[in-house]
Amino acid sequence: MVTSALDARITLEQMRGSAKRRRKERLVKAVLGSAAAVGLVVSIAIVVALIGEAVSWLTKIHLSWLWAGAWSPRTNEFDLPTIFAGTVLVAVIALAVAAPLGLGAAMYLSEYARPRVRRSLKPIVETLAGIPSVVLGYFALTVINPDIVKKVFASAGTFTFLAAGIAVGILTVPLVASVAEDAMFAVPRSLREAAYGLGARRRTVTTKVVFPSAVSGVVASLILGFSRAVGETMVVAIAAGATGSALRTFDPLSGGQTMTGAISSLAVGSDQVRGSSLAFPSLYFVGLLLFAITFVLNLVSERFVRRVRRMH
Amino acid sequence: MSAVASGAGVHSSVELALLGRKSDVKGRLFQAVLLLTLLIALGVLVVLLVTTLRTAWPVLTERGWSFVRSDVSSLPSRAGVWQGLIGSMILVGFVAVVALPLGVASAVYLQEYARDTRLNRLLITNVRNLAGVPSIVFGILGLVVFVQALRSVTGPDSYGKSYISGGLTLSVLVMPIIVLVTMEALRAVPGSIREAAYGVGATRWEVVRSHVLPYAAPGIFTGAILSMARAFGETAPLLLVGSITGYLSTPSGRGPLEVLQGKYTALPTQIYAWTKLPGEEWQANAAAAIIVLLAMILVVNLFAIILRNRYERKW
């Protein structure tokens, strides 16, 4: 009696299931794992490709060419301050547009909009994020610059950093709004209710309770927005007059070159750009700088986002 | 009588004290400003659509379907978007075939299989960072790897500037986004669903395949569709991997592999090229091409949103 009951007990071997089933499990796990490794391979490929090509370019040039006063690859002038200035100028203008619009929209959606309104407005904001940048570039060139920038500043040219920056800002609004809204919406209800219980009004709750609690997420949204603006290419290539060469300038009403604009005009390879055999490969070096800058910005913003998650 | 009157008086004075003595003008103003920022952001979308449509109107009404069906030409009155449209669809097809399965598989591993080890945390951080890398950097990667290093495979006769190079570049670009949205969708499936399946003796893969994936499917598909729309409108990386901005001949009688290894163009690259050309006619053509592009993207987005609203689950 006793032994037969022991025999009927399920053994460890039986619990493991059939060998065939286990083999399949292992196979599936290996396949999925290798798919996950692709991302890492891509990152390594980016870094290796960029560094390899950039270093081989750097060894062929004189380092003084990187501080030549103007960006003109055709004549071996690869002035880094020129394209840095252009990039920073466009990104700052973009953030000046995207920060108030994006954060305002985020506050409204998170704190004021009724659930039904929120549900219908959020997808529309997301749709805005789906507009290709080439379309915004066209919009900057044909509407923002002639109808807004030139009407306000008579001295503005056909291509201006200002128009490009505004358009990049419009592109960045959905990103800023969505990341900031996530952070504000995640602030616990109890904090809001405690403030209401003390007699605070909705504006006070929004600005003095929700905003400070969500500040990490707000900062993250702004850094991400800045990073996105630094990497934006098509708007700049179309509306900032990213031609072959440009002078070092900080004037938002003039046109000029940015890092991304420099890469794209080297790639498209108009005759103004080619000429020197060292011109084309300079795009690898600029690409490496761009990658490094956005990489650091993204890492920093990730830090801030993680802080939000820890807090709530 | 007087008691009632004084009662009403007390009532209203209490109400007044609770609501604040004066009406909250600043609060109202603040709310109005916030609403205004949202409306400006959305208003730009409307202005963009209206002005582009107005510029495009002559082309769309006079040429209509023939604008869509015409090839690239040096004459503005003959140029159309057909080659670009077909090209973009082939490129998006690549993304669907390459990036979608890889992205979903990768997300399933990271969300369902991976333990919280240092390596797995690195993999996830890495995907997040890749999603934030500027698209033009992916273009440089495509140029170095697909166009130059793998030229013999991607396009021996087209200097590597082929559909294969373009499609693979876009796939690499979109894959991190697909991974992130898929992980999000998987995370939304409650643990109890998984435990129910484990409880009746399912293996990990059986749990994922028959329980987690079906419940996460609407979210995954919505994300995938939105990523395809992103790939459809992406321009900058294609400039680096050789999407043609000028005239493109499409000889007939080529096999599928020869077509894929051949030169190509895409709708956004055509828009870019036409925007740069002088003259009102090209501007009108660019606007008309933008309308075609936006129409496709908006329809796809709308489809994705409807899909999500219809199948979204509340746990």
XYZ file of C-alpha atoms in Angstrom:
627
model
C 0.000 0.000 0.000
C 2.609 2.470 1.121
C 5.006 1.721 -1.689
C 2.319 2.024 -4.385
C 1.371 5.456 -3.083
C 5.006 6.453 -3.315
C 5.140 5.121 -6.852
C 2.163 7.279 -7.822
C 3.960 10.396 -6.669
C 5.032 12.728 -9.451
C 8.774 12.589 -9.912
C 11.009 15.563 -10.601
C 11.740 14.060 -13.983
C 8.047 14.091 -14.893
C 7.665 17.698 -13.780
C 10.355 18.821 -16.162
C 8.169 17.745 -19.050
C 9.251 15.896 -22.155
C 12.734 16.308 -23.574
C 11.243 17.535 -26.840
C 9.374 20.294 -25.078
C 12.501 21.371 -23.224
C 14.529 21.413 -26.423
C 11.964 23.659 -28.029
C 12.067 25.987 -25.023
C 15.830 26.319 -25.260
C 15.701 26.891 -29.006
C 13.061 29.630 -28.698
C 15.013 31.322 -25.941
C 18.179 31.280 -28.033
C 16.367 32.745 -31.052
C 14.747 35.522 -29.000
C 18.002 36.234 -27.210
C 19.917 36.614 -30.427
C 17.250 38.999 -31.718
C 17.794 41.061 -28.581
C 21.519 41.055 -29.240
C 20.965 42.698 -32.642
C 20.419 46.037 -30.930
C 23.797 45.796 -29.273
C 25.431 44.782 -32.547
C 23.914 47.833 -34.233
C 25.260 50.140 -31.530
C 28.722 48.656 -31.777
C 28.554 48.903 -35.576
C 27.637 52.594 -35.336
C 30.490 53.348 -32.969
C 33.051 51.300 -34.901
C 32.008 52.664 -38.286
C 32.001 56.263 -37.096
C 35.214 56.111 -35.095
C 37.119 54.200 -37.768
C 36.216 56.566 -40.584
C 36.505 59.687 -38.434
C 39.958 58.814 -37.143
C 41.268 57.973 -40.598
C 39.977 61.372 -41.759
C 41.521 63.181 -38.792
C 44.950 61.710 -39.558
C 44.816 63.134 -43.084
C 43.969 66.728 -42.236
C 45.724 69.534 -40.428
C 44.055 70.125 -37.102
C 44.127 73.873 -37.766
C 41.503 73.265 -40.486
C 39.007 72.555 -37.726
C 39.316 76.209 -36.619
C 39.359 77.972 -39.949
C 36.703 80.642 -39.430
C 34.249 79.178 -41.945
C 32.704 75.867 -42.965
C 33.761 75.241 -46.536
C 34.696 71.602 -47.180
C 35.528 72.365 -50.808
C 38.458 74.484 -49.707
C 39.426 72.332 -46.734
C 37.923 74.645 -44.142
C 36.158 72.551 -41.535
C 35.483 75.135 -38.870
C 33.784 73.319 -35.992
C 32.617 76.494 -34.167
C 30.589 77.405 -37.280
C 28.497 74.257 -37.295
C 28.344 74.126 -33.481
C 27.021 77.681 -33.407
C 24.397 76.860 -36.034
C 23.310 73.705 -34.226
C 23.060 75.385 -30.826
C 21.231 78.374 -32.310
C 18.590 76.195 -33.980
C 18.192 73.988 -30.890
C 17.827 76.953 -28.532
C 15.213 78.615 -30.749
C 13.429 75.267 -31.047
C 13.360 74.837 -27.279
C 12.126 78.414 -26.823
C 9.128 77.381 -28.946
C 8.674 73.825 -27.700
C 9.136 74.400 -23.960
C 6.201 76.766 -23.350
C 3.915 75.057 -25.865
C 4.831 71.514 -24.828
C 4.770 72.088 -21.075
C 1.583 74.173 -21.270
C -0.129 71.462 -23.277
C 1.152 68.816 -20.842
C -0.208 70.726 -17.814
C -3.566 71.209 -19.465
C -3.888 67.566 -20.506
C -2.746 66.237 -17.151
C -4.434 68.641 -14.723
C -7.324 70.400 -16.428
C -8.717 68.297 -19.263
C -11.580 65.973 -18.384
C -10.827 62.305 -19.091
C -12.925 62.280 -22.264
C -11.228 65.408 -23.631
C -7.833 64.013 -22.680
C -8.525 60.754 -24.473
C -9.418 62.536 -27.692
C -6.747 65.270 -27.575
C -3.763 63.034 -26.824
C -3.960 61.062 -30.091
C -4.130 64.336 -32.020
C -0.953 65.547 -30.336
C 0.603 62.187 -31.200
C -0.458 62.645 -34.809
C 1.483 65.891 -34.807
C 4.531 63.801 -33.891
C 3.958 61.698 -37.007
C 4.435 64.562 -39.451
C 7.647 63.951 -41.424
C 10.344 66.533 -40.894
C 10.669 67.162 -44.633
C 7.109 68.539 -44.532
C 7.992 70.914 -41.688
C 11.055 71.984 -43.696
C 8.842 72.909 -46.625
C 6.484 74.696 -44.210
C 9.391 76.670 -42.720
C 10.632 77.732 -46.137
C 7.280 78.633 -47.722
C 5.209 79.870 -44.767
C 7.123 80.536 -41.547
C 9.962 82.481 -43.136
C 8.104 84.670 -45.677
C 4.884 85.165 -43.665
C 6.199 85.445 -40.121
C 9.951 85.992 -39.864
C 10.217 88.434 -42.771
C 7.092 90.348 -41.703
C 8.595 90.931 -38.258
C 12.236 91.385 -39.235
C 12.582 93.129 -42.584
C 16.297 92.339 -42.785
C 15.774 88.553 -42.795
C 16.885 86.598 -45.830
C 15.227 83.690 -47.667
C 16.936 81.152 -45.429
C 17.074 81.888 -41.713
C 18.037 80.006 -38.574
C 14.981 81.573 -36.944
C 12.476 79.984 -39.323
C 14.270 76.643 -39.157
C 14.387 76.830 -35.353
C 10.665 77.591 -35.086
C 9.835 74.649 -37.355
C 12.111 72.310 -35.401
C 10.386 73.589 -32.261
C 6.986 72.645 -33.679
C 8.357 69.183 -34.425
C 9.588 68.864 -30.839
C 6.368 69.960 -29.108
C 4.731 66.491 -29.104
C 7.842 64.859 -27.628
C 8.170 67.459 -24.844
C 4.415 67.384 -24.171
C 4.202 63.608 -24.025
C 7.202 63.008 -21.734
C 6.212 65.888 -19.421
C 2.587 64.794 -19.355
C 3.585 61.262 -18.371
C 5.591 62.664 -15.466
C 2.797 64.986 -14.269
C 0.101 62.356 -14.639
C 2.211 59.973 -12.547
C 2.181 62.322 -9.544
C 0.110 60.485 -6.904
C -3.468 61.622 -6.401
C -2.937 61.829 -2.656
C -0.545 64.777 -3.068
C -3.142 66.716 -5.042
C -5.887 65.858 -2.598
C -3.807 66.919 0.386
C -3.348 70.317 -1.240
C -7.051 70.615 -2.089
C -7.838 69.679 1.498
C -5.835 72.673 2.665
C -7.978 74.848 0.415
C -5.595 75.229 -2.513
C -6.996 76.129 -5.882
C -6.334 74.156 -9.014
C -3.699 76.616 -10.255
C -1.845 76.406 -6.950
C -2.005 72.603 -7.014
C -0.703 72.546 -10.575
C 2.168 74.989 -10.103
C 3.119 74.367 -6.465
C 2.436 70.639 -6.035
C 2.280 68.766 -9.343
C 4.973 70.693 -11.197
C 7.631 70.458 -8.429
C 6.904 66.745 -7.938
C 7.221 66.114 -11.668
C 10.218 68.375 -12.183
C 12.605 65.537 -13.006
C 10.334 64.390 -15.805
C 9.938 67.950 -17.038
C 13.715 68.374 -17.158
C 14.011 65.032 -18.959
C 11.434 66.161 -21.534
C 13.368 69.367 -22.202
C 16.701 67.556 -22.563
C 15.104 65.035 -24.924
C 13.585 67.903 -26.885
C 16.963 69.610 -27.137
C 18.590 66.366 -28.244
C 15.906 65.839 -30.881
C 16.421 69.410 -32.124
C 20.192 68.931 -32.337
C 19.710 65.829 -34.489
C 16.993 67.232 -36.750
C 18.195 67.302 -40.342
C 15.615 67.935 -43.029
C 14.167 71.176 -41.660
C 17.659 72.636 -41.413
C 18.704 71.300 -44.811
C 15.719 72.970 -46.447
C 15.107 76.154 -44.473
C 18.445 77.196 -42.972
C 20.178 77.521 -46.315
C 22.518 74.626 -45.664
C 24.558 75.051 -48.785
C 28.124 74.038 -49.362
C 29.813 76.704 -47.310
C 28.872 79.005 -44.459
C 30.426 81.659 -42.279
C 30.628 81.540 -38.511
C 27.586 83.434 -37.249
C 25.254 83.726 -34.285
C 22.680 85.826 -36.116
C 19.300 84.061 -36.127
C 18.188 86.149 -39.108
C 20.918 84.832 -41.356
C 21.238 81.426 -42.881
C 24.061 79.054 -42.163
C 25.225 75.559 -41.503
C 24.534 73.096 -38.699
C 26.106 69.725 -37.983
C 23.222 67.784 -39.490
C 22.953 70.216 -42.401
C 26.659 69.780 -43.103
C 26.299 65.986 -43.226
C 23.298 66.075 -45.536
C 24.803 68.540 -47.995
C 28.020 66.509 -48.108
C 25.935 63.403 -48.756
C 23.833 64.929 -51.497
C 27.143 66.095 -52.894
C 26.373 69.216 -54.825
C 29.298 70.631 -56.776
C 29.733 73.365 -54.203
C 30.723 70.725 -51.693
C 32.931 68.289 -53.557
C 36.237 69.457 -54.883
C 38.518 68.325 -52.149
C 38.895 64.593 -51.700
C 38.884 65.227 -47.967
C 35.480 66.928 -48.123
C 33.186 63.913 -48.244
C 34.781 61.854 -45.431
C 34.463 64.825 -43.081
C 30.835 63.788 -42.668
C 31.969 60.786 -40.613
C 33.731 63.059 -38.165
C 30.745 65.401 -37.893
C 28.499 62.350 -37.529
C 30.640 61.054 -34.681
C 30.410 64.392 -32.861
C 26.644 64.463 -33.377
C 26.308 60.912 -32.094
C 28.415 61.685 -29.026
C 26.449 64.834 -28.160
C 23.004 63.258 -28.506
C 24.192 60.108 -26.714
C 25.250 62.102 -23.653
C 22.022 64.150 -23.693
C 19.911 60.997 -23.899
C 21.818 59.332 -21.067
C 21.315 62.378 -18.855
C 17.588 62.526 -19.600
C 17.285 58.800 -18.885
C 18.772 59.507 -15.434
C 16.065 62.066 -14.776
C 13.280 59.766 -15.991
C 14.548 57.014 -13.688
C 14.460 59.441 -10.773
C 10.758 60.051 -11.450
C 10.093 56.300 -11.402
C 11.905 55.900 -8.097
C 9.980 58.733 -6.486
C 6.484 57.414 -7.107
C -39.565 84.074 8.193
C -36.603 86.018 9.466
C -34.934 82.779 10.568
C -35.157 81.433 7.058
C -33.758 84.627 5.605
C -30.817 84.663 7.974
C -30.319 80.924 7.250
C -30.009 81.716 3.552
C -27.648 84.544 4.449
C -25.415 82.204 6.451
C -25.565 79.677 3.631
C -24.422 82.152 1.018
C -21.706 83.617 3.225
C -20.362 80.116 3.927
C -20.471 79.367 0.223
C -18.661 82.621 -0.482
C -15.986 81.802 2.079
C -15.488 78.333 0.637
C -15.278 79.469 -2.945
C -13.082 82.446 -2.195
C -14.384 85.973 -1.880
C -13.621 87.091 -5.367
C -13.846 84.918 -8.389
C -10.494 83.309 -9.220
C -9.495 85.496 -12.164
C -5.845 84.464 -12.147
C -6.793 80.821 -12.039
C -9.129 81.193 -14.996
C -6.474 83.121 -16.881
C -3.904 80.415 -16.154
C -6.235 77.737 -17.447
C -6.942 79.780 -20.570
C -3.226 80.211 -21.272
C -2.634 76.470 -20.894
C -5.496 75.689 -23.251
C -4.109 78.270 -25.656
C -0.703 76.530 -25.821
C -2.431 73.279 -26.699
C -4.581 74.974 -29.315
C -1.557 76.708 -30.868
C 0.232 73.372 -31.186
C -2.806 71.856 -32.886
C -3.533 75.026 -34.858
C -0.132 74.779 -36.536
C -1.185 71.400 -37.898
C -4.305 72.957 -39.398
C -2.406 75.937 -40.869
C 0.170 73.578 -42.342
C -2.507 71.434 -43.978
C -4.494 74.398 -45.293
C -1.563 76.333 -46.777
C -0.039 73.234 -48.358
C -3.376 72.194 -49.783
C -3.871 75.681 -51.219
C -0.484 75.602 -52.970
C -1.120 72.078 -54.167
C -4.687 72.687 -55.300
C -3.944 73.596 -58.964
C -1.781 70.497 -59.407
C -4.224 68.189 -57.673
C -7.304 69.466 -59.516
C -5.788 69.875 -62.973
C -3.698 66.729 -63.057
C -5.298 64.693 -60.341
C -4.650 60.995 -60.762
C -2.061 61.555 -63.504
C 0.144 63.402 -60.966
C 0.071 60.308 -58.813
C 0.718 57.968 -61.729
C 3.509 59.955 -63.463
C 7.208 59.213 -63.093
C 9.940 61.657 -62.166
C 10.576 64.160 -64.939
C 12.595 67.295 -65.532
C 9.414 69.030 -66.668
C 7.331 70.184 -63.707
C 4.112 69.727 -65.672
C 4.954 66.080 -66.284
C 6.600 65.083 -63.046
C 4.684 62.844 -60.690
C 5.119 60.811 -57.564
C 4.552 57.249 -58.813
C 8.180 56.089 -58.600
C 8.563 57.671 -55.179
C 5.341 56.110 -53.927
C 6.311 52.626 -55.120
C 9.834 53.127 -53.755
C 8.584 54.167 -50.330
C 6.240 51.189 -50.196
C 9.051 48.762 -51.017
C 11.199 50.370 -48.309
C 8.390 50.085 -45.759
C 7.924 46.478 -46.884
C 11.548 45.878 -45.909
C 10.870 47.348 -42.492
C 7.840 45.086 -42.071
C 9.810 41.987 -43.035
C 13.085 42.756 -41.221
C 12.489 45.148 -38.321
C 9.072 43.949 -37.160
C 9.923 40.287 -36.369
C 13.354 41.212 -34.997
C 11.929 44.006 -32.880
C 9.068 41.939 -31.447
C 11.361 38.965 -30.734
C 13.857 41.232 -29.050
C 11.151 42.826 -26.921
C 9.748 39.425 -25.892
C 13.214 38.387 -24.767
C 13.884 41.594 -22.839
C 10.461 41.733 -21.196
C 9.554 38.053 -20.655
C 12.818 36.118 -20.510
C 15.613 38.394 -19.365
C 16.452 38.308 -15.684
C 17.602 41.521 -14.031
C 21.272 41.060 -14.814
C 23.862 43.638 -15.705
C 23.959 42.492 -19.348
C 20.196 42.671 -19.752
C 20.025 46.108 -18.182
C 22.703 47.195 -20.638
C 20.653 45.785 -23.537
C 17.575 47.750 -22.482
C 19.470 51.005 -21.889
C 21.118 50.508 -25.241
C 17.778 50.151 -27.048
C 16.497 53.325 -25.355
C 19.568 55.214 -26.487
C 19.340 53.875 -30.031
C 15.771 55.182 -30.223
C 17.145 58.649 -29.494
C 20.024 58.587 -31.981
C 19.429 61.129 -34.785
C 18.166 59.452 -37.941
C 21.003 60.862 -40.022
C 23.511 58.901 -37.912
C 21.708 55.715 -38.965
C 22.172 57.004 -42.501
C 25.929 57.135 -41.954
C 25.837 53.607 -40.543
C 23.916 52.455 -43.632
C 26.448 54.195 -45.862
C 29.427 52.510 -44.215
C 27.931 49.045 -43.738
C 25.319 48.439 -46.430
C 26.444 50.743 -49.233
C 30.219 50.353 -48.927
C 31.107 47.165 -47.020
C 28.318 44.929 -48.324
C 28.173 46.399 -51.817
C 28.501 43.015 -53.524
C 25.277 41.880 -51.853
C 23.218 45.055 -51.678
C 23.819 46.268 -55.229
C 26.842 45.346 -57.343
C 25.696 47.508 -60.265
C 24.265 50.455 -58.365
C 27.312 51.197 -56.176
C 25.392 49.720 -53.268
C 22.783 52.481 -53.454
C 19.811 50.165 -53.701
C 16.432 49.316 -52.185
C 18.215 46.721 -50.069
C 20.561 49.307 -48.539
C 17.750 51.816 -48.024
C 15.358 49.244 -46.602
C 17.922 47.777 -44.219
C 18.956 51.244 -43.035
C 15.345 52.161 -42.278
C 14.861 48.798 -40.546
C 17.813 49.432 -38.246
C 16.425 52.912 -37.559
C 12.914 51.749 -36.696
C 13.751 48.555 -34.808
C 14.514 50.211 -31.428
C 11.175 52.011 -31.574
C 9.347 48.739 -32.265
C 11.204 47.109 -29.350
C 10.166 49.890 -26.954
C 6.472 49.960 -27.920
C 6.286 46.155 -27.861
C 7.871 46.025 -24.409
C 5.315 48.575 -23.259
C 2.464 46.457 -24.627
C 3.847 43.287 -22.992
C 4.268 45.054 -19.666
C 0.592 46.022 -19.722
C -0.484 42.350 -19.635
C -1.093 41.532 -15.951
C 1.069 38.952 -14.222
C -1.992 36.954 -13.194
C -2.560 35.964 -16.830
C 0.936 34.497 -16.960
C 0.550 32.771 -13.620
C -2.726 31.173 -14.673
C -0.912 29.626 -17.629
C 2.073 28.500 -15.540
C -0.394 27.019 -13.081
C -1.728 24.544 -15.632
C 1.805 23.519 -16.560
C 2.636 25.687 -19.581
C 6.270 26.352 -20.400
C 7.553 29.895 -20.681
C 7.218 29.981 -24.457
C 3.732 28.477 -24.293
C 2.772 31.189 -21.830
C 4.115 33.880 -24.100
C 2.684 32.480 -27.303
C -0.799 31.580 -26.193
C -1.429 34.104 -23.422
C 0.818 37.145 -23.404
C 1.203 37.814 -27.127
C -2.525 37.585 -27.990
C -3.392 40.045 -25.228
C -0.564 42.388 -26.190
C -1.264 42.114 -29.932
C -3.358 45.292 -30.348
C -0.689 47.372 -28.629
C 2.092 45.760 -30.650
C 0.275 46.289 -33.930
C -0.530 49.907 -33.132
C 3.119 50.576 -32.333
C 4.268 48.697 -35.402
C 1.935 50.635 -37.680
C 3.087 53.961 -36.238
C 6.720 52.922 -36.759
C 5.988 52.065 -40.387
C 4.479 55.527 -40.804
C 7.674 56.936 -39.314
C 9.763 54.954 -41.805
C 7.522 56.120 -44.645
C 8.268 59.785 -43.953
C 11.939 59.425 -43.022
C 14.194 61.372 -45.386
C 17.595 62.204 -43.938
C 19.098 58.682 -43.781
C 17.937 57.962 -47.325
C 19.959 60.922 -48.601
C 23.069 59.149 -47.300
C 22.263 55.714 -48.633
C 21.624 57.046 -52.085
C 17.934 57.600 -52.671
C 17.896 59.340 -56.052
C 16.768 62.961 -56.024
C 16.784 63.474 -59.768
C 15.820 61.409 -62.783
C 15.395 57.678 -62.285
C 14.971 55.188 -65.108
C 13.109 52.020 -64.296
C 13.882 49.533 -67.050
C 11.279 46.825 -67.418
C 11.902 43.113 -67.517
C 14.077 42.857 -64.447
C 13.739 40.129 -61.881
C 12.769 40.949 -58.295
C 16.347 40.669 -57.030
C 17.634 42.963 -59.769
C 14.978 45.515 -58.889
C 15.892 45.369 -55.214
C 19.585 45.721 -56.030
C 18.881 48.615 -58.389
C 18.730 52.352 -57.870
C 15.726 53.730 -56.091
C 13.911 56.817 -54.947
C 11.365 57.523 -52.231
C 8.496 59.957 -51.830
C 10.115 62.126 -49.109
C 13.369 62.384 -51.060
C 11.398 63.623 -54.064
C 9.685 66.233 -51.906
C 13.097 67.371 -50.667
C 14.459 67.606 -54.214
C 11.449 69.547 -55.508
C 11.496 71.927 -52.553
C 15.059 72.846 -53.497
C 14.188 73.522 -57.154
C 13.378 77.110 -58.117
C 10.055 78.217 -59.534
C 6.419 78.195 -58.489
C 5.590 75.089 -60.477
C 8.028 72.947 -58.520
C 6.769 74.423 -55.252
C 3.245 73.411 -56.257
C 4.495 69.935 -57.148
C 6.282 69.669 -53.803
C 3.080 70.718 -52.028
C 1.040 68.175 -53.971
C 3.542 65.431 -53.150
C 3.361 66.460 -49.477
C -0.423 66.086 -49.604
C 0.002 62.554 -50.992
C 2.558 61.753 -48.266
C 0.472 63.252 -45.447
C -2.685 61.578 -46.704
C -1.009 58.184 -46.474
C 0.532 58.861 -43.078
C -2.640 60.338 -41.578
C -4.747 57.428 -42.823
C -2.267 54.981 -41.323
C -2.175 56.899 -38.019
C -5.954 57.053 -37.900
C -6.137 53.323 -38.519
C -3.670 52.704 -35.686
C -5.617 54.913 -33.271
C -8.928 53.263 -34.146
C -7.327 49.863 -33.685
C -6.045 50.880 -30.275
C -9.299 52.417 -29.076
C -11.268 49.422 -30.267
C -9.150 46.680 -28.744
C -7.662 48.506 -25.784
C -8.247 46.559 -22.580
C -8.661 47.830 -19.066
C -7.412 45.321 -16.510
